[in-house]
mmCIF file of C-alpha atoms (C1' of nucleotides) in Angstrom:
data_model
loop_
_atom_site.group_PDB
_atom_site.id
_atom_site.type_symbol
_atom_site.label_atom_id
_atom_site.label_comp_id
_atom_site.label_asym_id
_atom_site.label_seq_id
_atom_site.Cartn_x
_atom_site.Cartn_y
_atom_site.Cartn_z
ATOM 1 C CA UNK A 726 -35.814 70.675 16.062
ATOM 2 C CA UNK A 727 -36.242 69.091 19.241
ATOM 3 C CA UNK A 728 -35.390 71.129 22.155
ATOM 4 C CA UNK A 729 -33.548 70.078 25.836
ATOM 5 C CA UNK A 730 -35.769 67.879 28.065
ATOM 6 C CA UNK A 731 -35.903 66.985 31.669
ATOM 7 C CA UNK A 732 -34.467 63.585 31.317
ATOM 8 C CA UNK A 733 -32.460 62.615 34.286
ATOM 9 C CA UNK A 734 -30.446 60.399 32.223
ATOM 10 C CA UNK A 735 -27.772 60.849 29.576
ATOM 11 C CA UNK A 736 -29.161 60.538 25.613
ATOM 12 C CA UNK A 737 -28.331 57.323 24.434
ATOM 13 C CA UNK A 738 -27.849 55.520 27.625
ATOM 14 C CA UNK A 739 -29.741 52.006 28.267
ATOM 15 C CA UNK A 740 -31.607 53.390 30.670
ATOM 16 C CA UNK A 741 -33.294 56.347 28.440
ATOM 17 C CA UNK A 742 -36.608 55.884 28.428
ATOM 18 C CA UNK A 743 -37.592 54.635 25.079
ATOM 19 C CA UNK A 744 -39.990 57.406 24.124
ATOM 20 C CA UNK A 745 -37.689 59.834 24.662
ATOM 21 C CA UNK A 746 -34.873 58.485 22.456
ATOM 22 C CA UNK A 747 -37.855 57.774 19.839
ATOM 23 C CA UNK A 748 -38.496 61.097 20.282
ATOM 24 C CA UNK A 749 -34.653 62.121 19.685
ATOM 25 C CA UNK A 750 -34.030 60.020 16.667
ATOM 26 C CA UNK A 751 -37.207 61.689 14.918
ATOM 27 C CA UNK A 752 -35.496 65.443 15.481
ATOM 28 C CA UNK A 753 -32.956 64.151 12.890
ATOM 29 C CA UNK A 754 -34.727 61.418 10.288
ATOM 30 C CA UNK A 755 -38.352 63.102 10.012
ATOM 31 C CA UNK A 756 -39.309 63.546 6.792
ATOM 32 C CA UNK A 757 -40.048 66.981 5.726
ATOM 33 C CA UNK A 758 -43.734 66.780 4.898
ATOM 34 C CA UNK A 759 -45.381 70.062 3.683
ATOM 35 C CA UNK A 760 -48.704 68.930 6.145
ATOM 36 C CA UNK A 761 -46.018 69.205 9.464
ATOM 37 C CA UNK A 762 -44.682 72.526 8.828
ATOM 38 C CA UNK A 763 -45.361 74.667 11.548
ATOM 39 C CA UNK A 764 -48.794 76.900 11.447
ATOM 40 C CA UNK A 765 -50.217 74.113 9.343
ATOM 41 C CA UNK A 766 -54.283 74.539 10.381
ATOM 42 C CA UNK A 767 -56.432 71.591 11.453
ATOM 43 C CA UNK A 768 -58.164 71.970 8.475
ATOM 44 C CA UNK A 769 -55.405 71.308 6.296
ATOM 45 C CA UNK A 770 -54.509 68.205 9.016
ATOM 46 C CA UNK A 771 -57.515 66.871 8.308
ATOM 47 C CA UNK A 772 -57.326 66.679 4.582
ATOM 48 C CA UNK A 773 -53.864 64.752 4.856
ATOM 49 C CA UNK A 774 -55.081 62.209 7.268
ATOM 50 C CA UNK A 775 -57.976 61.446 5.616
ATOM 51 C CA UNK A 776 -56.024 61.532 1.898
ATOM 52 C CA UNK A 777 -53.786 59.123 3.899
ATOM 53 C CA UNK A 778 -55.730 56.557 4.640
ATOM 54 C CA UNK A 779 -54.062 53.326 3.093
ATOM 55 C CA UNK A 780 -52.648 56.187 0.607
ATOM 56 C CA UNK A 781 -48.831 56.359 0.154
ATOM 57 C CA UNK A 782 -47.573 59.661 1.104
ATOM 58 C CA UNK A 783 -45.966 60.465 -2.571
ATOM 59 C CA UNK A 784 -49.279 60.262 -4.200
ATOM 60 C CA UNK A 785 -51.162 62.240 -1.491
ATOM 61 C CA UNK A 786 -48.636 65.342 -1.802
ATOM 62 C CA UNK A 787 -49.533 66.811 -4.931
ATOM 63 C CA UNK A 788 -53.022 66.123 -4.388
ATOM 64 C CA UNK A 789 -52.865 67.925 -0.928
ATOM 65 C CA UNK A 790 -51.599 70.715 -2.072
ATOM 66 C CA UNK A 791 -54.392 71.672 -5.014
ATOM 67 C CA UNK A 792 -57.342 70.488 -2.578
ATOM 68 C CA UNK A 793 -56.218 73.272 0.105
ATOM 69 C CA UNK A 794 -55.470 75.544 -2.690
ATOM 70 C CA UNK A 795 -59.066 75.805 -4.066
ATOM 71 C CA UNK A 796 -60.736 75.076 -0.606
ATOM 72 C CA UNK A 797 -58.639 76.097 2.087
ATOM 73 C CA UNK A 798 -61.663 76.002 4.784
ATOM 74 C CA UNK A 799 -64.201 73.614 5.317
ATOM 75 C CA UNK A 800 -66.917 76.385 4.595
ATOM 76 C CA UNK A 801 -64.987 76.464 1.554
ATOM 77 C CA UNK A 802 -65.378 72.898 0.434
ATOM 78 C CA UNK A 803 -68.856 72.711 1.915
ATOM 79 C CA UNK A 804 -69.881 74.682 -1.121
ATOM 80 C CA UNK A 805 -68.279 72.696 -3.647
ATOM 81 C CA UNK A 806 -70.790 69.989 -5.414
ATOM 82 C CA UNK A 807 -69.994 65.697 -4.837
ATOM 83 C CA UNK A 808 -68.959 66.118 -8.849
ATOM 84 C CA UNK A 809 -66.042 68.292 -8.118
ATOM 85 C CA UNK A 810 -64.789 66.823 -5.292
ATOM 86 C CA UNK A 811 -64.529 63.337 -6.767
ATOM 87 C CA UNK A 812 -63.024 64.722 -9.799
ATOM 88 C CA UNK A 813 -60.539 66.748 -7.078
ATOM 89 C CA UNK A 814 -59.941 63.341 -5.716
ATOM 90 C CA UNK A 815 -58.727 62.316 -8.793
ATOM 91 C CA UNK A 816 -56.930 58.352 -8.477
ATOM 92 C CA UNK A 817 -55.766 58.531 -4.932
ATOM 93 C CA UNK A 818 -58.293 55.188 -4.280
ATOM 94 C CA UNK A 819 -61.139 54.635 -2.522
ATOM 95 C CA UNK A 820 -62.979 57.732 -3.663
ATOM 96 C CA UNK A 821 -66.094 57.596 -0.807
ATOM 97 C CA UNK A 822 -63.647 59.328 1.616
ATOM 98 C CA UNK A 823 -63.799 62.456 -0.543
ATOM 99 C CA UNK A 824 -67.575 62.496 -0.508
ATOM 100 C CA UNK A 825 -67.148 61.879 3.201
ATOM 101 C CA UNK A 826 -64.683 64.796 3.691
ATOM 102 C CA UNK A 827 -66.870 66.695 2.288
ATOM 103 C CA UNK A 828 -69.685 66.236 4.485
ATOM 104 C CA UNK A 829 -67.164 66.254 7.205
ATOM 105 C CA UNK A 830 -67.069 69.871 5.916
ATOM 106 C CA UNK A 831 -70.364 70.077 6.070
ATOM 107 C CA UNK A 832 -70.844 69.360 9.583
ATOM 108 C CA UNK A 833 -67.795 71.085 10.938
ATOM 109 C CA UNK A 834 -69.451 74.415 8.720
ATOM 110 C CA UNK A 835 -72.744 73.647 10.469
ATOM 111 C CA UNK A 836 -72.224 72.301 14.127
ATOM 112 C CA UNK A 837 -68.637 73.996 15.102
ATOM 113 C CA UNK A 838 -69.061 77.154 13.225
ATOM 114 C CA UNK A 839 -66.831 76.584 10.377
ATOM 115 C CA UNK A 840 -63.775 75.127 13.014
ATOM 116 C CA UNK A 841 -62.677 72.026 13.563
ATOM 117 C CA UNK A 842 -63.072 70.849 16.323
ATOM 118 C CA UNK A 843 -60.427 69.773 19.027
ATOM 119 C CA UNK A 844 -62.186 66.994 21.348
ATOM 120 C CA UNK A 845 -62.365 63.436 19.971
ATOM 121 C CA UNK A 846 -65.649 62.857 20.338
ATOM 122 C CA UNK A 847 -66.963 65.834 17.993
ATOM 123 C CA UNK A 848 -63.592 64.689 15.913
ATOM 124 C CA UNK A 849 -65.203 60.831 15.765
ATOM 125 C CA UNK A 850 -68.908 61.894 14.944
ATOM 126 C CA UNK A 851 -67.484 63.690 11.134
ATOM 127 C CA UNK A 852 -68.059 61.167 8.329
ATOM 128 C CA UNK A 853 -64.801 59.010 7.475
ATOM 129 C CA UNK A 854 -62.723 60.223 10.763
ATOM 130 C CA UNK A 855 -62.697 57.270 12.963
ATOM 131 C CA UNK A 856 -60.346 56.371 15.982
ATOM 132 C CA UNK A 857 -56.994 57.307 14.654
ATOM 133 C CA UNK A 858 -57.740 60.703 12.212
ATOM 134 C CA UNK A 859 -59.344 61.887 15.390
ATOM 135 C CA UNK A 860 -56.297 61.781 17.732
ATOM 136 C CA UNK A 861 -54.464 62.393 14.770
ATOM 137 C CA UNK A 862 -55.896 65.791 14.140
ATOM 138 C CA UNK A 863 -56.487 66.651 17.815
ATOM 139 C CA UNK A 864 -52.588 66.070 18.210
ATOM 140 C CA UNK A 865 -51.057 67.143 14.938
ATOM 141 C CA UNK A 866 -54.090 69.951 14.015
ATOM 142 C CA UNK A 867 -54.316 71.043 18.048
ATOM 143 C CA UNK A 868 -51.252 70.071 19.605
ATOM 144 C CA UNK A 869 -53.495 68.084 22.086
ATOM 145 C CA UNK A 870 -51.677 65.504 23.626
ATOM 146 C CA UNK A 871 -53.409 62.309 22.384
ATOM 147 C CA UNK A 872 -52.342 58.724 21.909
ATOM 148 C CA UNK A 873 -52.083 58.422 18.157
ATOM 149 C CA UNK A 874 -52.010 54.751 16.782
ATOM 150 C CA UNK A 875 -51.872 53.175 13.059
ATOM 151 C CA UNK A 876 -50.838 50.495 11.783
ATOM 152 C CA UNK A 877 -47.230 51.913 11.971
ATOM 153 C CA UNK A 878 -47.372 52.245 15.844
ATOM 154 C CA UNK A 879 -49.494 48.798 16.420
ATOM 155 C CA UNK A 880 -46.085 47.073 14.258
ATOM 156 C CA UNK A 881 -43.578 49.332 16.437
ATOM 157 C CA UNK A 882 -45.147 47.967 19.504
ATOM 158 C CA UNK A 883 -46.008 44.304 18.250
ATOM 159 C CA UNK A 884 -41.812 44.362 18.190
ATOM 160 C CA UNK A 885 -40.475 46.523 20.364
ATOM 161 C CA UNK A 886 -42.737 45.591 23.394
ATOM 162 C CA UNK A 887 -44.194 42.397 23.268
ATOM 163 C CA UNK A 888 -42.014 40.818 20.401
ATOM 164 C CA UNK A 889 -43.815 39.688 17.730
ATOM 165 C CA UNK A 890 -43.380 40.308 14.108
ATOM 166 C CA UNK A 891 -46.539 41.188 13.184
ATOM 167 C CA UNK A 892 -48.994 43.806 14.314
ATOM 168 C CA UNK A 893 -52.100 42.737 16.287
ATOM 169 C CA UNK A 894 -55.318 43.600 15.245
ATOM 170 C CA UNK A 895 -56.594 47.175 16.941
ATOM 171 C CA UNK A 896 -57.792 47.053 20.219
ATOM 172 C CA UNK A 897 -59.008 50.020 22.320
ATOM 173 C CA UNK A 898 -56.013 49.104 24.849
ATOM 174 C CA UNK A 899 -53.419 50.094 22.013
ATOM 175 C CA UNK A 900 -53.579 53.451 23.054
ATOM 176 C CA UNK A 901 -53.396 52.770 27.083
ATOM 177 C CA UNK A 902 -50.201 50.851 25.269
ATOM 178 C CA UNK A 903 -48.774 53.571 23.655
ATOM 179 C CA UNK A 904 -49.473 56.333 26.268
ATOM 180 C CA UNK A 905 -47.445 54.486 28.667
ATOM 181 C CA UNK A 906 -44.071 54.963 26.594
ATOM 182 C CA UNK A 907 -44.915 58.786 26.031
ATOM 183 C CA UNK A 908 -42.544 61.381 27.478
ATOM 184 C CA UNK A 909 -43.458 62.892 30.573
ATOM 185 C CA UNK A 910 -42.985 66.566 28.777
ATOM 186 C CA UNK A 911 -46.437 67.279 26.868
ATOM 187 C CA UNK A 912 -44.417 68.940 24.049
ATOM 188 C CA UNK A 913 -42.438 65.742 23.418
ATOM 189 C CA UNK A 914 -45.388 63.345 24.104
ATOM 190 C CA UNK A 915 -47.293 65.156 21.313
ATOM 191 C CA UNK A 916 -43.689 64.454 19.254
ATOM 192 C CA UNK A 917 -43.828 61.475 20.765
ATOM 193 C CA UNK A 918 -46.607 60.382 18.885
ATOM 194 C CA UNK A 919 -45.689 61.088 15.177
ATOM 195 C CA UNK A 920 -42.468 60.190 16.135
ATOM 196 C CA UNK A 921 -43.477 56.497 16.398
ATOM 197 C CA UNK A 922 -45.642 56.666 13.092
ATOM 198 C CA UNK A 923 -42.356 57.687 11.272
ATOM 199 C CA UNK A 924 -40.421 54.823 12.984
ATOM 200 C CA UNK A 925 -42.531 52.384 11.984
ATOM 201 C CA UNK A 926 -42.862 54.288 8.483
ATOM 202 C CA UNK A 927 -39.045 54.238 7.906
ATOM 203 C CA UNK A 928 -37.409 52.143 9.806
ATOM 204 C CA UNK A 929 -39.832 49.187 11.562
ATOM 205 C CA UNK A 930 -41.175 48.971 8.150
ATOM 206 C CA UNK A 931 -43.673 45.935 7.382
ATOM 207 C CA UNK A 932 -41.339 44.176 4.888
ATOM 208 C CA UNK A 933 -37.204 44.539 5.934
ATOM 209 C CA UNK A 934 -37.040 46.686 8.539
ATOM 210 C CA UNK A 935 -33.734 48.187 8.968
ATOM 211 C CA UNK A 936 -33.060 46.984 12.315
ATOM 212 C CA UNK A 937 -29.427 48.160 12.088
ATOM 213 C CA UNK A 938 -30.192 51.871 11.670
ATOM 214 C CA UNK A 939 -33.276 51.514 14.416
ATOM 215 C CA UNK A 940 -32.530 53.895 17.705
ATOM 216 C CA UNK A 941 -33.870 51.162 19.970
ATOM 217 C CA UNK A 942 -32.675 48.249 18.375
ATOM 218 C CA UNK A 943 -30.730 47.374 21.418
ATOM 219 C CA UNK A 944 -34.003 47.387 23.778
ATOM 220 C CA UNK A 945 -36.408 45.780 21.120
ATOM 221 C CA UNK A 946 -37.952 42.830 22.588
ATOM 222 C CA UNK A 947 -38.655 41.009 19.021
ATOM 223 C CA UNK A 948 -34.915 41.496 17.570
ATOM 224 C CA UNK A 949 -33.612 40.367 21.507
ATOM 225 C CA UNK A 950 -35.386 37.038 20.585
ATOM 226 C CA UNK A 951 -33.880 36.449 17.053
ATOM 227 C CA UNK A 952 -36.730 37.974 14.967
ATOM 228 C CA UNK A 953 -38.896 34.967 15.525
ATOM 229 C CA UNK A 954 -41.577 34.372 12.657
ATOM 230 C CA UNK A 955 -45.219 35.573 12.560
ATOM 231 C CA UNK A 956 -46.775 32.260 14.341
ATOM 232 C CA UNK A 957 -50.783 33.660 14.224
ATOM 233 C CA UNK A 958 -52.963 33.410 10.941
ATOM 234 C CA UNK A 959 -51.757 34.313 8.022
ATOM 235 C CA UNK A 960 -53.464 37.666 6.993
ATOM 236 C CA UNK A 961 -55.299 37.787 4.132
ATOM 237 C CA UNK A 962 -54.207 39.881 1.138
ATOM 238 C CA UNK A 963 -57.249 41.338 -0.731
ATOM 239 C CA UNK A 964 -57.505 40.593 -4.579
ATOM 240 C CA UNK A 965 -57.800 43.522 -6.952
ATOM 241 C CA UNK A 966 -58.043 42.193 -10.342
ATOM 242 C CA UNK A 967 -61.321 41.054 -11.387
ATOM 243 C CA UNK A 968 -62.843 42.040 -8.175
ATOM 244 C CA UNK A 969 -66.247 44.832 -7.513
ATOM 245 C CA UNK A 970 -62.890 47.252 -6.666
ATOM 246 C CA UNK A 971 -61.869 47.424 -10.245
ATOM 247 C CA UNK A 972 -64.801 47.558 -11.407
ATOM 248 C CA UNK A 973 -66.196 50.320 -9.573
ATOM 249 C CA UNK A 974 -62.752 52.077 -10.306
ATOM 250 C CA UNK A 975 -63.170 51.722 -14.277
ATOM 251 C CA UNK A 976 -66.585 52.833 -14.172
ATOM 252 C CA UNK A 977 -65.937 56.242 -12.350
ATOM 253 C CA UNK A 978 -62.665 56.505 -14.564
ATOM 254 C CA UNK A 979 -65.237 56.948 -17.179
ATOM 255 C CA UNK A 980 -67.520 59.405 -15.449
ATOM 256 C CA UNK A 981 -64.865 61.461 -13.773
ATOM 257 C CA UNK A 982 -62.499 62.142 -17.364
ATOM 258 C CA UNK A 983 -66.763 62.767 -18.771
ATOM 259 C CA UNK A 984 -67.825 66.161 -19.143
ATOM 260 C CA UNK A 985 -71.400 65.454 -19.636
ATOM 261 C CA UNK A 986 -73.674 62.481 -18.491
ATOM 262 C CA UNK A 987 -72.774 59.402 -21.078
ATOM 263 C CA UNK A 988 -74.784 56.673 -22.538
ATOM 264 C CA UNK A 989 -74.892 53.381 -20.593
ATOM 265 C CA UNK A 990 -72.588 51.978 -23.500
ATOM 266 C CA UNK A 991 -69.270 53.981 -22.688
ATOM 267 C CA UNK A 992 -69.681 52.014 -19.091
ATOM 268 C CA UNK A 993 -70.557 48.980 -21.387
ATOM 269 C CA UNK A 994 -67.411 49.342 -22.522
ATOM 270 C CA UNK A 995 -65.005 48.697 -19.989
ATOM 271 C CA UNK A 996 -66.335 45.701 -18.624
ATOM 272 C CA UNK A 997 -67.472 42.587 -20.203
ATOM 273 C CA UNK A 998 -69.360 41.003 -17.102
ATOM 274 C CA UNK A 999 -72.798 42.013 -17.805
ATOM 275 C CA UNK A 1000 -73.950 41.195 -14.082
ATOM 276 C CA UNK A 1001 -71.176 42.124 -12.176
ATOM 277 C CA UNK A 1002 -70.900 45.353 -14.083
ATOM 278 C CA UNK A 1003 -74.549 45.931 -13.450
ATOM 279 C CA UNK A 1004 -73.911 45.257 -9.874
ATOM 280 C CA UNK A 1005 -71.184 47.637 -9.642
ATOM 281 C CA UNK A 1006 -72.750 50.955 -11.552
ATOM 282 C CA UNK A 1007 -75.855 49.830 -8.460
ATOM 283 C CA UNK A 1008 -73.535 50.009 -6.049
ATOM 284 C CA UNK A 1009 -72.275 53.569 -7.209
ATOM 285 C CA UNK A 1010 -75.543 54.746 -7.598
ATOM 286 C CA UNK A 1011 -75.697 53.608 -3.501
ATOM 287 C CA UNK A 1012 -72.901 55.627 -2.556
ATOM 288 C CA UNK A 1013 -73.624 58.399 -4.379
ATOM 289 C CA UNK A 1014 -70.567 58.576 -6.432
ATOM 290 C CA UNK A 1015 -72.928 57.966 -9.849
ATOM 291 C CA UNK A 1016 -76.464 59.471 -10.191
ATOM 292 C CA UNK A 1017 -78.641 58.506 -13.154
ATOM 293 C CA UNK A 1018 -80.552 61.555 -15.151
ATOM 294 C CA UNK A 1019 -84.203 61.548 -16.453
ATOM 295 C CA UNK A 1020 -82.976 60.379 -19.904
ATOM 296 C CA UNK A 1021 -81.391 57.719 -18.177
ATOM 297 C CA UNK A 1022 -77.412 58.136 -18.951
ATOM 298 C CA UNK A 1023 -74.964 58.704 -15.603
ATOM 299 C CA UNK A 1024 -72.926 61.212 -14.194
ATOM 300 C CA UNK A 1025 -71.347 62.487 -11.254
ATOM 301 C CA UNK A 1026 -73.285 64.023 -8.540
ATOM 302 C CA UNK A 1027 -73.816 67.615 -9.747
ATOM 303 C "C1'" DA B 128 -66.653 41.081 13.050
ATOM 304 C "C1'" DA B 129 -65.038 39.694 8.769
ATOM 305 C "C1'" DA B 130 -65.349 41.835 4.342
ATOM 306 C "C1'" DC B 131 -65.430 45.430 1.538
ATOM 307 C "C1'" DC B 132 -63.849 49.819 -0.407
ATOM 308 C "C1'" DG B 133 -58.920 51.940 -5.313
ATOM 309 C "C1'" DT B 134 -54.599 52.626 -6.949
ATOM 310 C "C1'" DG B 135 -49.955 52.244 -8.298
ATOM 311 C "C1'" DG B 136 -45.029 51.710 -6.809
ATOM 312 C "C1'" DA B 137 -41.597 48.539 -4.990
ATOM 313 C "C1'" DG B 138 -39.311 44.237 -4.461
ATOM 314 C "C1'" DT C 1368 -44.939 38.514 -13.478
ATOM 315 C "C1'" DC C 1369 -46.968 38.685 -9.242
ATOM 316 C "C1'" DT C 1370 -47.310 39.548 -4.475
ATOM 317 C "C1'" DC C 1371 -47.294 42.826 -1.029
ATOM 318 C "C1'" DC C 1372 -48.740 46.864 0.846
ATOM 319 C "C1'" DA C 1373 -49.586 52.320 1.970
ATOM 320 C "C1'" DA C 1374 -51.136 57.650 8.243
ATOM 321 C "C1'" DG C 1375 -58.507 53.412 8.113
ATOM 322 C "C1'" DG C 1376 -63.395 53.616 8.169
ATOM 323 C "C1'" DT C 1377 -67.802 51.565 7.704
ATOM 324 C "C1'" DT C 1378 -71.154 48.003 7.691
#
DNA sequence: AAACCGTGGAG
DNA sequence: TCTCCAAGGTT
């Protein structure tokens, strides 16, 4: 998988640079995701990191594999209607970023000729691609050599560098951070950089992280200080149940299994809370995951 | 800039 | 059962 570097050093020795042996251990634990097989077009990196997005990997697979299947370009999806590509979407969870991927489309099919583009900043004006799905599709979609940092890699770094338990909040200097420990090679930086994602995904995991099987336990600042406790704020866990979330979630359930518009009394239905239900379907209607016909009944966006 | 935006599996 | 959390982005 990996192929000889330049390193002056032997593999394994203290004085490997840490990047590199990152980059080593990842030639034998990656996970064989369909999205990194080789030839694998930008387009189709897109889709998973957006799909991604605070969506485990096991529910994004099957998912990922229909979507490219029925639009495998973005002039493709740029023809398909909201409707379909929220019902596409089907429960993987916060359903705006497939009307957002969709405009992404859009754009891409308008401004870059149906491509997508390579350069961060055209990456970071698409709707829903932000700081990281930008590097991450100029790296793992171009094989651009980009810093590439989640919530994995701020974790890996919050340990291994500065020795905390917890992650820091993102900062624009994470990636200054993380470029530092690339490889020198470009080939292995760009390895470099999913490399770390997968550490912290498998190994420097948020709740045990299997320090013994970790291929830099022995240089990891947090474990060299006896895995001292998360000492800043605790961070807030966001409430599902009862909450706008579920809410919003129920009433699409509804619209999404619907093959025609439906009274206001099937939305009636799954939510007692007159007001906050009322606030929700308002709130959909903002979005533009609902739209309201003449007669006054709701629907997806046709 | 803190809060909001879904969903379901794991511990 | 209940808490935590999973490749963020937007406002």
């Amino acid at each position: 998988m990996s192929s000889a570097r330049p390193s002056p050093v032997p593999p394994g020795s203290s004085a490997d640079p840490v990047g590199e042996v990152v980059v080593d251990w990842y030639a034998g634990a990656a996970r064989d995701l369909p999205w990194r097989e080789p030839g694998t077009d930008p387009w189709a990196v897109l889709v998973s990191e957006v799909m991604l997005q605070q969506t485990p990997v096991a529910r994004v697979e099957p998912v990922w594999r229909s979507w490219l299947d029925r639009w495998p370009t973005p002039a493709a999806m740029a023809g398909a209607s909201p409707a379909e590509v929220i019902r596409a979407w089907g429960k993987l969870g916060y359903p705006r970023r497939a009307l957002r991927l969709r405009e992404a489309a859009v754009a891409i099919t308008e401004r870059h000729g149906g491509v997508v583009p390579a350069e961060i900043d055209e990456l970071e004006a698409l709707p829903g691609v932000g700081t990281y799905t930008a590097r991450a599709v100029s790296c793992f979609g171009h094989g651009r050599r980009q810093p590439v940092v989640d919530t994995n890699v701020r974790r890996v770094v919050a340990r291994l560098v500065h020795g905390r338990a917890e992650a820091a909040p993102a900062r624009a200097s994470d990636l200054v951070d993380i470029a530092a420990l690339a490889p020198e090679d470009d080939a292995r930086a760009i390895r470099f950089s999913v490399a770390v994602m997968e550490l912290g995904a498998l190994v420097c995991v948020a709740g045990t992280p299997r320090c013994p099987v970790c291929p830099v336990k022995d240089r990891c600042a947090w474990r060299l200080a006896g895995h001292p406790a998360h000492d800043g704020p605790p961070r807030r866990v966001q409430k599902f149940a009862g909450t706008d979330r579920q809410v919003r979630g129920r009433l699409l359930d509804v619209l999404r299994a619907a093959s025609a518009p439906v009274e206001e009394d099937a939305l009636t239905a799954v939510w007692d809370d007159a007001v906050q239900r009322s606030r929700c379907l308002d709130s959909l209607l903002v979005d533009g995951l609902v739209v309201q016909t003449d007669d006054g009944r709701f629907s997806l966006p046709e």
